Short mmCIF file of C-alpha atoms in Angstrom, two decimals:
data_model
loop_
_atom_site.label_atom_id
_atom_site.label_comp_id
_atom_site.label_asym_id
_atom_site.label_seq_id
_atom_site.Cartn_x
_atom_site.Cartn_y
_atom_site.Cartn_z
CA GLN A 1 124.68 95.68 105.54
CA VAL A 2 120.66 97.33 105.99
CA ARG A 3 121.05 101.04 106.96
CA LEU A 4 118.73 104.46 106.75
CA VAL A 5 119.87 107.89 107.25
CA GLU A 6 117.47 109.96 107.09
CA SER A 7 117.47 114.14 106.16
CA GLY A 8 116.02 116.89 105.39
CA GLY A 9 113.92 118.06 108.51
CA GLY A 10 114.44 121.68 109.64
CA SER A 11 112.92 124.04 111.18
CA VAL A 12 109.70 126.06 109.51
CA PRO A 13 106.64 129.00 110.22
CA ASP A 14 103.07 127.45 110.89
CA GLY A 15 101.62 126.09 107.24
CA GLY A 16 105.47 125.12 105.61
CA SER A 17 106.07 122.70 104.07
CA LEU A 18 109.70 120.20 103.89
CA ARG A 19 110.82 117.43 102.34
CA LEU A 20 112.23 114.01 104.16
CA SER A 21 114.04 112.07 102.57
CA CYS A 22 115.21 108.25 103.47
CA ALA A 23 118.07 107.69 101.57
CA ALA A 24 118.38 103.01 102.16
CA SER A 25 121.00 100.96 101.35
CA GLY A 26 121.96 97.20 101.69
CA PHE A 27 118.09 96.48 100.08
CA ALA A 28 115.81 97.64 97.24
CA VAL A 29 113.10 100.23 98.74
CA ASN A 30 110.22 98.59 96.68
CA ARG A 31 111.05 95.20 97.59
CA TYR A 32 110.51 96.80 101.61
CA SER A 33 107.90 97.92 102.94
CA MET A 34 108.05 100.94 104.33
CA ALA A 35 107.16 103.67 106.66
CA TRP A 36 107.96 107.08 108.63
CA PHE A 37 107.44 107.46 111.89
CA ARG A 38 107.89 110.38 114.31
CA GLN A 39 107.91 111.03 118.16
CA ALA A 40 107.64 114.56 120.07
CA PRO A 41 109.36 115.09 123.50
CA GLY A 42 107.26 113.10 125.90
CA LYS A 43 105.20 111.17 124.55
CA ASP A 44 105.40 108.18 122.02
CA ARG A 45 106.14 107.19 118.90
CA GLU A 46 103.31 107.73 116.55
CA GLY A 47 103.11 106.38 112.72
CA VAL A 48 102.87 108.40 109.92
CA ALA A 49 102.35 107.00 106.92
CA ILE A 50 103.64 103.51 105.78
CA MET A 51 104.22 102.45 101.72
CA ARG A 52 104.29 98.76 100.81
CA SER A 53 106.19 96.78 99.27
CA ILE A 54 103.28 95.30 96.31
CA LYS A 55 101.99 98.51 93.81
CA GLY A 56 104.19 100.37 97.09
CA SER A 57 100.32 101.36 98.27
CA THR A 58 99.70 103.28 101.00
CA LEU A 59 98.24 104.15 103.97
CA TYR A 60 98.43 107.40 106.05
CA ALA A 61 97.82 108.62 109.82
CA ASN A 62 93.96 109.74 110.82
CA PHE A 63 95.77 113.30 111.71
CA VAL A 64 98.48 113.33 108.18
CA GLN A 65 94.86 114.31 106.72
CA GLY A 66 95.96 114.49 103.32
CA ARG A 67 98.62 117.55 104.05
CA PHE A 68 101.86 114.59 103.84
CA THR A 69 102.87 112.04 101.13
CA ILE A 70 105.20 109.44 101.32
CA SER A 71 106.72 108.23 97.41
CA ARG A 72 109.40 106.29 96.73
CA SER A 73 112.11 106.39 93.85
CA PRO A 74 113.63 102.48 93.24
CA ASP A 75 115.98 104.75 90.87
CA ASP A 76 117.73 106.91 94.10
CA ASN A 77 116.99 103.71 96.07
CA GLU A 78 115.23 107.03 98.87
CA LEU A 79 112.21 106.95 100.27
CA TYR A 80 110.18 110.09 100.37
CA LEU A 81 107.57 112.59 102.54
CA GLN A 82 106.76 115.72 101.69
CA MET A 83 104.80 118.12 104.17
CA ASN A 84 102.60 120.77 103.22
CA SER A 85 100.49 122.72 105.74
CA LEU A 86 102.35 121.79 109.25
CA LYS A 87 101.11 122.20 112.34
CA PRO A 88 103.40 123.29 115.84
CA GLU A 89 101.96 119.51 116.99
CA ASP A 90 103.89 118.12 113.60
CA THR A 91 107.27 119.47 115.91
CA ALA A 92 108.81 116.12 116.13
CA MET A 93 111.87 113.77 115.32
CA TYR A 94 110.85 111.54 111.95
CA TYR A 95 112.54 108.59 111.51
CA CYS A 96 112.44 106.65 108.58
CA ALA A 97 111.60 102.46 108.95
CA ALA A 98 111.92 98.97 107.28
CA THR A 99 110.71 95.94 107.10
CA PRO A 100 111.76 93.16 104.24
CA ARG A 101 107.85 92.71 104.21
CA ASP A 102 106.25 92.76 101.45
CA TRP A 103 102.88 94.01 102.98
CA VAL A 104 101.92 95.46 106.98
CA GLU A 105 98.63 95.48 107.49
CA THR A 106 98.89 98.72 109.93
CA ILE A 107 101.09 101.57 110.97
CA SER A 108 102.65 99.84 113.51
CA GLU A 109 106.31 100.22 114.89
CA SER A 110 106.60 96.53 115.98
CA ASP A 111 106.41 95.38 112.05
CA TYR A 112 109.56 96.93 111.13
CA ILE A 113 112.65 96.19 111.86
CA TYR A 114 115.59 98.38 110.75
CA TRP A 115 115.39 101.79 111.84
CA GLY A 116 117.39 104.92 110.82
CA GLN A 117 118.23 108.06 113.58
CA GLY A 118 116.09 110.56 112.74
CA THR A 119 115.74 114.29 112.04
CA GLN A 120 113.89 116.47 113.40
CA VAL A 121 111.50 118.64 112.15
CA THR A 122 109.93 122.27 114.49
CA VAL A 123 106.80 124.00 113.43
CA SER A 124 106.74 127.01 115.12
CA SER A 125 103.74 129.14 115.27
#
């Protein structure tokens, strides 16, 4: 049974950092393509970053602008999102997602079939 559990969210000031973790079970993180999405109150869910199964290649949303890094640990079977230089507009619920596809072209919700429950990130000005 596939399960994704996010952790690491919290409240930080403008310019702060957080590291989100997504613990996976039921599959190996390096054999699935995985992603981080976020949803702010009153807004649609949007893609943040993806890590494809093939060679761990990555793709980031334009708004990331070099501030976030997605990574994975096959040993721990976890996906991570290191977030630096956080801004108030980064405030959202952050979700981990996974698909058995080894390649996804873009950061699209429709590509993912497994989702975690989310972890809240709040950035204060």
